[in-house]
Amino acid sequence: KASSGSTDPSLSKQFLESDPISLSKEPDSWEIIEGLKIGQTNVQKPDKHEGFMLKKRKWPLKGWHKRFFVLDNGMLKYSKSPIDIQKGKVHGSIDVGLSVMSIKKKARRIDLDTEEHIYHLKVKSGANNYFLFIHCKSAKDAQKSSILNAFLTVNLFPDLAHCQSNLVELSKLLQNLEILQRTQSAPNFTDMQTGEQIHVSLPLSQQVSNESRLSMSESVSEFFDAQEVLLSASSSENEVGYDSMLQLCCWTDLVLNGELTGGAFRNGRRTCLPAPSPDTSNINLWNILRNNIGKDLSKVSMPVELNEPLNTLQHLCEELEYSELLDKAAETDDPYERMVLIAAFAASGYASTYFRAGSKPFNPVLGETYECIREDKGFRFFSEQVSHHPPISACHCESKNFVFWQDIRWKNKFWGKSMEILPVGTLNVTLPKYGDYYVWNKVTTCIHNILSGRRWIEHYGEITIRNTKSSVCICKLTFVKVNYWNSNVNEVQGVVIDQEGKVVHRLFGKWHEGLYCGVAPSAKCIWRPGSMPTNYERYYGFTRFAIELNELDPLLKDLLPSTDARFRPDQRLLEEGNIEAAASEKQRIEELQRGRRRYMEENSIEYVPKFFKKVIDANQREAWVTNDTYWELRKDPGFSKVEIPVLW
């Protein structure tokens, strides 16, 4: 039976970084197989393979079936005979790349967990067949990396493993030589800053100056950020040729026009967290997660050390870090250019996640709220946890230029070495000046290397942005999935299409570096994230905006409802570095929530959110929108007329 397709998209990335994870110290134990490391380019794309294997009979039958198999593009198809497969009579198929794989070397056993089923396979006896079986498993499809062949090669043919190791080292040396050659021919930064190298920088500088302005968040980026792109080993040939030049020229333009002010960061808010993130090296995640492969992790209680001192309601606000893009869209008459800015805003919401794979946000309890007023950005925002099972978070933000709202729910699935986050919901933006109403979806997020190695975040899928009030154009943004044959990560590609299907604008870039419109090398920079604060690695990978989100201004204490996330004690204690007390409070708060839920179920009480209401949208989907009471009640002040539940 074919796998569901929603399983781990990357069981693949780290084989050469570490040994397989042993589940036992016994020599004959089962082991989960690590994948190959991202960026390895010395392994050829495998050919089609076929041969015989043994497949365990389904319970209650005993013994093994002899099956003929074909492995092509990562799909292992099997049947009774080659003739059956030729006729299309396939008994089953397994996507090796989307399966959690474990092996038992001494017994020559292989288990493939596809979420729906676990397939028990065994190498057929006989040297020739054994060798053939090893090679038949040499890779996944063209978009995935090899696991089984890599593992069996290392464990059963050490000489070949040694050769592969040497090839990897040679590849690294060649890459270093290539980088060295690039940097030797790179532009002179001093000359570019002083404007003397006009023949290189002026054309792009003029274009950026005339066609686009960096937002305030971009203007506070530091000059060496652009320099790092030029020297980055992960940059592609094109990036070195035009991407970094665009960034440098944007900077030249800002400096020459005096737009870079020294007080860019002085908005009266804090610039550092009270304490660094805790050490999590002693936490055995496998012991916590091994019984939850393929399950939704939203119901699994995690150690508080794995959290960051923000919760999901605050994360919704974090997506507005670059709200300046919406302000600019509200001043752009051309509908195609407005769509480009909306697309840049949609992509910018993912930028803050780049350094955040090491921790997870707190799950809000039912009824929890969060408020954020940003005079410097010109908006006010509030959010509420409106449902517990399924967990649904709703938010609403407004300014003189735009209105933004969304309700979102997540399904978290753990696949052995990665966790997939599947968002369900719609993001909405209206621009009152033009009567525009934009809607779009979110893409899938995957956190890789959950159990070992360096964790990293990937976003993949397609975003479709529509203006429901106009059919002039639509935008499609594709967050490109990493694959083994292309190591260029975090790519975003998109088009703005008119009513006739003609491409009006082309978009490209990376969700953690910036978005460009046009065709290189004359493309213009639409958006670029701000620089990271000092020592961000020690402070959960937070951006400057994220650092400010949980700050509690003493003047606000009497104006906020007691359900505001900034009053949540376990989150506050974690932020202050008191791990033991945070863990105790987290357990107490979770137990309080379970008690409230039992009480409501026993008394047939339906929970009603305080500040949002459920409606049916144009697509006949349930949606949560503001009931327009939050800011009115706040004027009282302090929500004194509202019955507030005790959440903690």
XYZ file of C-alpha atoms in Angstrom, residues 9-631:
623
model
C 9.818 14.747 3.654
C 13.464 14.615 4.463
C 14.519 11.439 6.217
C 17.845 12.114 4.745
C 20.035 14.900 5.694
C 22.670 13.898 8.141
C 24.166 10.493 7.516
C 27.681 11.801 7.082
C 27.468 14.014 10.165
C 26.841 11.374 12.795
C 26.416 7.683 13.441
C 23.001 6.024 13.406
C 21.006 6.384 16.583
C 21.261 3.193 18.569
C 18.183 2.214 20.514
C 20.113 -0.289 22.577
C 23.672 -1.188 23.410
C 23.147 -4.755 22.278
C 25.066 -5.563 19.081
C 21.959 -6.957 17.385
C 19.659 -4.028 18.194
C 17.450 -2.075 15.851
C 18.818 1.243 14.661
C 17.143 4.249 13.065
C 19.045 5.254 9.954
C 20.337 8.774 9.518
C 20.214 10.344 6.081
C 22.907 12.044 4.082
C 23.963 15.587 4.798
C 22.421 18.441 2.822
C 24.657 19.790 0.131
C 26.601 16.611 -0.660
C 27.010 16.567 -4.416
C 29.350 13.640 -5.007
C 26.648 10.954 -5.127
C 25.204 10.250 -8.555
C 21.506 10.013 -9.124
C 20.735 6.263 -8.976
C 19.447 4.181 -11.840
C 16.415 1.961 -11.775
C 17.020 -1.327 -9.912
C 15.121 -4.575 -9.555
C 15.541 -7.935 -7.857
C 14.049 -10.184 -5.173
C 13.404 -9.545 -1.496
C 11.494 -11.139 1.356
C 8.441 -9.441 2.835
C 6.970 -10.601 6.133
C 3.467 -12.034 5.961
C 0.729 -10.078 7.659
C -0.468 -11.233 11.044
C -1.584 -13.891 11.907
C 0.271 -15.611 9.058
C 3.872 -16.532 9.696
C 6.913 -16.649 7.445
C 7.989 -14.500 4.514
C 6.789 -13.829 0.983
C 9.306 -13.846 -1.829
C 8.590 -10.753 -3.861
C 9.994 -9.247 -7.022
C 10.631 -5.529 -6.636
C 11.492 -2.503 -8.743
C 13.059 0.601 -7.205
C 12.700 3.666 -9.404
C 12.817 7.298 -8.238
C 12.597 6.199 -4.642
C 9.387 4.169 -5.066
C 9.793 0.518 -4.096
C 7.107 -1.418 -5.981
C 6.706 -5.148 -5.429
C 4.672 -8.016 -6.828
C 4.869 -11.792 -7.245
C 6.773 -11.715 -10.513
C 8.389 -9.358 -13.047
C 5.516 -10.063 -15.428
C 2.968 -8.836 -12.887
C 4.833 -5.556 -12.453
C 5.105 -5.129 -16.214
C 1.338 -5.564 -16.438
C 0.831 -3.046 -13.669
C -0.282 -5.626 -11.112
C 1.532 -4.142 -8.142
C 0.837 -5.636 -4.717
C 2.151 -2.568 -2.977
C 4.516 0.380 -3.134
C 6.590 2.173 -0.538
C 8.089 5.640 -0.809
C 11.444 4.956 0.810
C 12.203 8.653 1.099
C 9.074 9.344 3.132
C 9.499 6.451 5.537
C 11.052 6.156 8.954
C 13.673 3.481 8.434
C 15.311 1.132 10.900
C 17.597 -1.820 10.341
C 18.896 -4.861 12.166
C 22.275 -5.641 10.672
C 22.891 -9.106 12.052
C 19.499 -10.401 10.897
C 19.652 -8.404 7.648
C 16.255 -6.965 8.498
C 14.791 -3.635 7.405
C 11.624 -1.979 8.686
C 9.969 0.908 6.838
C 7.376 2.894 8.797
C 5.048 4.797 6.434
C 2.678 5.950 9.215
C -0.190 3.791 7.930
C 1.788 0.547 7.967
C 5.142 -0.864 8.990
C 6.745 -2.980 6.271
C 9.063 -5.741 7.465
C 11.625 -6.617 4.786
C 14.582 -8.968 4.733
C 17.505 -9.366 2.389
C 17.148 -12.563 0.395
C 19.956 -15.012 1.081
C 22.694 -15.401 -1.489
C 25.589 -13.086 -2.213
C 24.381 -11.959 -5.607
C 20.889 -11.149 -4.480
C 22.219 -9.497 -1.347
C 24.480 -7.253 -3.382
C 21.637 -6.469 -5.760
C 19.353 -5.623 -2.870
C 21.869 -3.194 -1.458
C 22.118 -1.411 -4.766
C 18.427 -1.453 -5.432
C 17.987 0.644 -2.300
C 20.618 3.131 -3.306
C 18.414 6.218 -3.240
C 15.110 7.906 -2.930
C 13.567 9.848 -5.780
C 15.428 12.676 -7.442
C 14.230 15.089 -4.793
C 15.386 13.051 -1.815
C 18.727 11.765 -0.622
C 19.972 8.216 -0.203
C 19.755 6.447 3.107
C 19.745 2.721 2.840
C 22.588 2.346 0.380
C 24.682 4.828 2.358
C 24.106 2.957 5.596
C 24.660 -0.527 4.241
C 27.714 0.632 2.325
C 29.262 2.023 5.485
C 28.345 -0.960 7.635
C 28.907 -3.826 5.200
C 31.474 -2.473 2.762
C 33.887 -0.324 4.797
C 36.316 0.075 1.899
C 33.651 1.788 -0.169
C 32.757 3.946 2.809
C 36.373 5.056 3.059
C 36.342 6.012 -0.610
C 33.161 7.999 -0.131
C 34.661 9.804 2.842
C 37.662 10.786 0.735
C 35.374 12.068 -2.002
C 33.520 14.212 0.525
C 36.765 15.767 1.730
C 37.835 16.425 -1.855
C 34.498 18.088 -2.565
C 34.960 20.382 0.426
C 38.432 21.375 -0.747
C 37.115 22.223 -4.206
C 34.347 24.342 -2.687
C 36.848 26.248 -0.552
C 39.015 26.939 -3.589
C 35.979 28.194 -5.462
C 35.029 30.524 -2.608
C 38.578 31.836 -2.409
C 38.558 32.590 -6.108
C 35.276 34.470 -5.773
C 36.373 36.614 -2.868
C 39.603 37.588 -4.609
C 37.582 39.090 -7.449
C 34.932 40.652 -5.202
C 34.265 44.428 -5.332
C 36.259 46.656 -3.025
C 33.983 47.625 -0.125
C 35.837 50.822 0.703
C 35.605 52.069 -2.851
C 31.921 51.239 -2.995
C 31.181 53.042 0.259
C 32.919 56.192 -0.915
C 31.190 56.043 -4.263
C 34.400 55.870 -6.279
C 33.445 52.639 -7.996
C 30.541 54.315 -9.769
C 30.898 52.250 -12.926
C 29.828 49.182 -10.918
C 27.331 50.416 -8.387
C 25.576 53.390 -9.980
C 23.132 51.669 -12.340
C 21.758 49.338 -9.655
C 21.889 52.081 -7.057
C 19.832 54.373 -9.238
C 17.292 51.664 -9.843
C 16.856 50.883 -6.166
C 16.695 54.596 -5.389
C 14.027 55.296 -7.975
C 11.954 52.138 -7.816
C 12.034 50.962 -4.220
C 12.994 52.045 -0.742
C 14.081 49.723 2.005
C 11.823 49.647 5.006
C 12.968 50.934 8.385
C 13.702 47.380 9.436
C 16.029 47.036 6.449
C 17.673 50.379 7.056
C 18.887 49.239 10.451
C 20.699 46.247 8.934
C 24.433 46.500 9.330
C 26.816 46.823 6.426
C 28.690 43.625 7.144
C 25.452 41.661 6.586
C 25.818 42.342 2.880
C 29.494 41.490 3.070
C 28.709 38.122 4.617
C 26.555 37.218 1.619
C 29.465 37.841 -0.690
C 31.688 35.576 1.378
C 29.088 32.895 2.079
C 29.936 29.393 0.933
C 26.251 28.636 0.467
C 25.708 31.444 -2.021
C 25.171 30.388 -5.599
C 27.000 31.785 -8.603
C 24.100 34.093 -9.372
C 23.959 35.356 -5.796
C 27.565 36.412 -5.902
C 26.924 38.038 -9.249
C 23.809 40.062 -8.481
C 22.214 39.359 -5.115
C 25.005 40.697 -2.959
C 25.561 43.562 -5.404
C 21.924 44.549 -4.993
C 22.274 44.562 -1.222
C 25.495 46.568 -1.346
C 23.999 49.091 -3.734
C 20.888 49.452 -1.584
C 23.254 50.349 1.230
C 25.257 52.784 -0.873
C 22.021 54.517 -1.778
C 20.914 54.776 1.858
C 24.223 56.125 3.109
C 24.592 58.701 0.330
C 21.066 59.991 0.874
C 21.437 60.225 4.648
C 18.583 57.882 5.464
C 20.513 55.697 7.888
C 19.985 57.245 11.306
C 21.880 56.282 14.417
C 18.684 56.239 16.492
C 16.983 53.573 14.427
C 16.884 51.143 17.357
C 16.000 53.623 20.062
C 12.257 53.018 20.299
C 12.203 52.842 24.100
C 11.967 49.053 24.227
C 14.407 46.516 25.601
C 17.253 45.260 23.448
C 18.144 42.027 25.294
C 16.427 39.221 27.203
C 17.037 38.905 30.971
C 18.756 35.516 30.659
C 20.190 33.308 27.895
C 18.505 30.140 26.693
C 19.128 27.021 28.828
C 21.335 24.077 27.916
C 19.195 21.250 26.515
C 21.981 18.769 25.738
C 20.994 16.529 28.658
C 17.408 16.047 27.443
C 16.812 12.696 25.758
C 14.202 13.545 23.154
C 14.032 9.981 21.903
C 12.699 8.788 25.266
C 10.004 11.472 25.074
C 9.006 11.037 21.442
C 9.594 7.405 20.517
C 6.004 6.406 21.276
C 4.601 9.284 19.230
C 5.936 8.648 15.717
C 3.256 9.674 13.232
C 1.128 11.324 15.934
C 0.046 14.876 16.643
C 2.464 16.315 19.204
C 0.147 19.119 20.326
C -1.085 16.840 23.134
C 2.384 15.782 24.263
C 3.778 17.705 27.240
C 7.387 18.728 26.656
C 10.072 19.801 29.159
C 10.014 23.559 29.678
C 13.678 23.768 28.586
C 12.545 23.029 25.038
C 10.351 26.132 25.007
C 11.233 29.686 24.147
C 9.803 32.536 26.268
C 7.102 33.408 23.725
C 3.842 31.711 22.917
C 1.869 31.110 19.742
C -0.285 34.228 20.219
C 2.868 36.326 20.251
C 4.163 34.490 17.191
C 1.112 35.733 15.289
C 2.159 39.270 16.152
C 5.711 38.488 15.073
C 4.427 37.989 11.538
C 3.799 41.755 11.486
C 7.447 42.654 12.025
C 7.614 44.052 8.505
C 4.204 45.743 8.474
C 5.889 48.626 6.625
C 5.307 46.572 3.478
C 1.559 46.844 4.023
C 1.892 50.574 4.662
C 3.719 50.939 1.370
C 1.128 48.809 -0.446
C -1.547 51.182 0.879
C 0.233 54.017 -0.959
C 0.847 52.213 -4.269
C -1.673 52.905 -7.014
C -0.553 50.190 -9.417
C -2.484 46.968 -8.526
C 0.341 44.722 -9.785
C 2.928 46.481 -7.641
C 0.550 46.316 -4.672
C 0.365 42.562 -5.154
C 4.172 42.377 -5.190
C 4.296 44.156 -1.811
C 1.613 41.877 -0.357
C 3.676 38.895 -1.554
C 6.788 40.315 0.110
C 4.829 40.707 3.345
C 3.622 37.090 3.114
C 7.215 35.881 2.694
C 8.580 38.162 5.428
C 6.493 36.397 8.060
C 8.846 33.415 7.880
C 12.126 35.319 8.238
C 12.220 35.235 12.037
C 12.129 31.425 12.100
C 15.572 30.967 10.542
C 17.454 30.790 13.864
C 14.582 29.333 15.897
C 14.774 25.578 15.277
C 16.227 24.907 18.723
C 13.065 25.669 20.730
C 9.291 25.789 20.484
C 6.741 28.415 21.580
C 4.497 27.841 24.582
C 1.073 26.471 23.737
C -1.528 29.033 24.849
C -4.182 27.832 27.273
C -7.813 28.313 26.368
C -8.783 31.945 26.939
C -5.223 33.266 26.961
C -4.762 36.636 25.213
C -2.023 38.950 24.013
C -1.977 42.630 23.121
C 0.632 44.686 21.283
C 0.454 48.399 20.542
C 3.258 49.716 18.343
C 3.223 53.477 17.985
C 6.458 53.279 15.985
C 4.814 50.981 13.431
C 1.373 52.534 13.649
C -0.664 49.450 14.508
C -2.449 47.822 17.424
C -2.846 44.067 17.709
C -4.596 41.558 19.947
C -4.989 37.781 19.876
C -6.820 35.063 21.779
C -6.748 31.280 22.073
C -10.328 30.517 21.024
C -10.195 26.703 21.044
C -8.142 24.093 22.863
C -8.951 20.907 20.897
C -8.288 21.545 18.131
C -5.927 24.363 19.176
C -6.984 27.532 17.337
C -5.373 30.945 17.726
C -7.030 34.078 16.353
C -5.672 37.597 15.967
C -6.689 41.023 14.676
C -4.494 44.002 13.801
C -5.445 47.426 12.524
C -3.789 50.665 11.487
C -4.773 53.714 9.457
C -3.492 51.964 6.322
C -4.556 48.319 6.658
C -6.435 45.677 8.622
C -4.895 42.236 9.140
C -6.438 39.171 10.749
C -6.138 35.412 10.776
C -7.183 32.320 12.664
C -4.806 29.441 12.455
C -4.576 25.895 13.704
C -1.593 23.588 13.471
C -1.231 19.862 13.103
C 2.153 18.682 14.349
C 3.440 15.311 13.191
C 6.631 13.640 14.391
C 8.272 11.340 11.843
C 11.271 9.925 13.666
C 13.909 12.498 12.773
C 11.782 15.477 11.847
C 8.588 17.206 12.873
C 6.163 18.526 10.284
C 3.864 21.451 11.090
C 0.818 21.627 8.847
C -1.043 24.959 9.142
C -4.764 25.258 8.451
C -6.284 28.680 8.058
C -6.360 31.876 6.023
C -4.502 35.166 6.359
C -6.468 38.301 5.491
C -5.462 41.881 4.668
C -7.660 44.760 3.610
C -6.426 48.087 2.223
C -9.345 50.488 2.742
C -7.926 53.119 0.368
C -8.324 50.815 -2.649
C -11.046 48.515 -1.346
C -8.680 45.544 -1.653
C -9.205 42.344 0.313
C -6.293 39.901 0.014
C -6.390 36.311 1.260
C -3.692 33.645 1.258
C -2.631 30.402 2.925
C 0.450 29.284 4.844
C 2.992 26.691 3.753
C 4.202 23.578 5.557
C 7.044 23.888 8.068
C 9.434 21.063 8.890
C 11.999 20.954 11.692
C 14.800 18.581 10.763
C 17.243 16.616 12.922
C 14.982 16.526 15.957
C 16.926 13.739 17.635
C 20.521 14.482 16.703
C 22.698 16.947 14.859
C 21.998 20.602 14.230
C 18.303 21.328 13.931
C 17.162 23.449 11.019
C 13.853 24.721 9.708
C 12.456 24.307 6.231
C 9.309 25.852 4.740
C 7.853 24.389 1.567
C 4.682 24.567 -0.474
C 2.774 27.112 -2.522
C 1.059 30.291 -1.392
C -1.716 31.675 -3.572
C -2.624 35.316 -2.942
C -5.925 36.582 -4.300
C -7.641 39.941 -4.145
C -11.244 38.896 -3.574
C -12.460 42.359 -4.580
C -10.660 42.393 -7.922
C -9.694 39.851 -10.576
C -6.943 42.028 -12.021
C -4.183 39.693 -10.864
C -3.181 36.850 -8.571
C 0.185 35.876 -7.124
C 1.687 32.422 -6.674
C 4.676 32.071 -4.354
C 6.503 28.756 -4.188
C 8.690 27.948 -1.193
C 11.039 25.477 -2.854
C 11.619 22.183 -1.108
C 15.230 21.253 -0.463
C 16.374 18.261 -2.441
C 19.485 16.178 -2.498
C 20.537 17.229 -5.968
C 20.151 20.949 -5.257
C 21.642 22.293 -2.044
C 20.286 25.822 -2.492
C 18.046 26.155 0.567
C 15.221 28.542 1.507
C 14.467 29.594 -2.063
C 11.262 31.438 -2.916
C 10.021 31.845 -6.480
C 6.854 33.577 -7.588
C 4.869 35.284 -10.312
C 2.168 37.933 -10.470
C -0.257 36.945 -13.233
C -2.895 39.120 -14.913
C -6.403 38.058 -15.983
C -5.158 36.586 -19.250
C -2.554 34.460 -17.503
C 0.362 36.665 -18.567
C 3.244 37.084 -16.131
C 3.485 40.744 -15.111
C 6.157 40.426 -12.396
C 8.603 37.702 -11.447
C 9.700 37.300 -7.831
C 12.684 35.432 -6.432
C 14.875 35.325 -3.361
C 15.129 33.533 -0.047
C 12.717 33.793 2.838
C 15.549 34.498 5.289
C 17.511 36.910 3.076
C 15.143 38.971 0.961
C 12.793 39.114 -2.002
C 13.488 40.636 -5.416
C 11.243 41.609 -8.308
C 12.333 41.398 -11.934
C 15.086 39.559 -13.726
C 18.712 39.537 -12.630
C 20.832 41.568 -12.711
C 18.341 44.450 -12.983
C 15.925 43.125 -10.337
C 14.994 45.432 -7.496
C 15.061 44.609 -3.796
C 11.495 44.627 -2.433
C 12.211 43.465 1.095
C 15.155 42.424 3.187
C 15.154 41.402 6.899
C 16.885 43.479 9.536
C 20.159 42.412 11.110
C 20.183 40.136 14.126
C 20.997 41.460 17.608
C 24.296 40.786 19.345
C 24.677 37.242 20.731
C 21.365 36.153 19.236
C 22.553 32.515 19.316
C 22.581 32.606 23.129
C 19.118 34.158 23.336
C 16.883 31.673 21.483
C 17.740 33.142 18.066
C 15.309 36.015 18.695
C 15.190 38.994 16.356
C 15.080 42.491 17.825
C 11.314 42.522 17.343
C 10.907 39.163 19.117
C 12.949 40.375 22.091
C 10.401 43.152 22.624
C 7.247 41.031 22.450
C 7.193 39.686 26.029
C 8.378 42.878 27.685
C 5.919 44.062 30.325
C 5.809 47.821 30.666
C 4.792 48.756 34.261
C 2.403 51.347 32.829
C 0.530 48.578 30.999
C -0.114 46.298 33.966
C -3.389 47.943 34.983
C -4.651 48.152 31.404
C -4.173 44.536 30.339
C -6.538 41.651 31.094
C -5.069 39.136 33.537
C -5.172 36.575 30.716
C -2.439 38.389 28.782
C 0.518 36.119 27.979
C 2.944 38.531 29.658
C 1.442 37.592 33.013
C 1.951 33.872 32.420
C 4.361 32.764 35.184
C 6.032 29.753 33.566
C 6.899 31.751 30.463
C 8.179 34.668 32.549
C 10.290 32.394 34.757
C 11.854 30.752 31.702
C 12.693 34.170 30.307
C 14.412 35.024 33.611
C 16.399 31.775 33.548
C 14.652 30.062 36.486
C 14.152 26.676 34.832
C 13.102 24.674 37.891
C 10.370 27.121 38.881
C 9.245 27.442 35.252
C 8.835 23.667 34.976
C 6.779 23.559 38.170
C 4.520 26.399 37.021
C 4.069 24.883 33.585
C 2.846 21.641 35.127
C 0.497 23.540 37.459
C -0.984 25.630 34.625
C -1.557 22.577 32.441
C -3.320 20.799 35.316
C -5.532 23.858 35.909
C -6.553 23.774 32.248
C -7.389 20.070 32.439
C -9.505 20.766 35.531
C -11.429 23.557 33.790
C -12.067 21.319 30.808
C -13.386 18.461 32.958
C -15.703 20.869 34.779
C -17.129 22.228 31.519
C -17.639 18.744 30.083
C -19.350 17.474 33.228
C -21.699 20.458 33.255
C -22.242 20.603 29.467
C -20.851 24.128 29.284
C -19.726 25.388 25.879
C -16.756 27.717 25.941
C -17.335 31.151 24.391
C -14.279 33.287 23.538
C -14.262 36.813 24.927
C -13.014 38.827 21.968
C -13.638 36.752 18.835
C -16.697 35.198 17.232
C -17.108 32.304 14.830
C -18.424 33.048 11.331
C -18.751 31.191 8.020
C -16.573 32.752 5.327
C -17.097 32.891 1.554
C -15.594 29.419 1.171
C -18.072 27.949 3.672
C -15.265 27.513 6.180
C -15.475 28.339 9.851
C -13.428 31.423 10.656
C -12.815 33.545 13.735
C -13.077 37.333 13.534
C -13.031 40.104 16.106
C -16.290 40.912 17.898
C -15.094 44.548 18.207
C -15.119 44.602 22.010
C -11.452 44.396 23.019
C -10.420 48.032 22.662
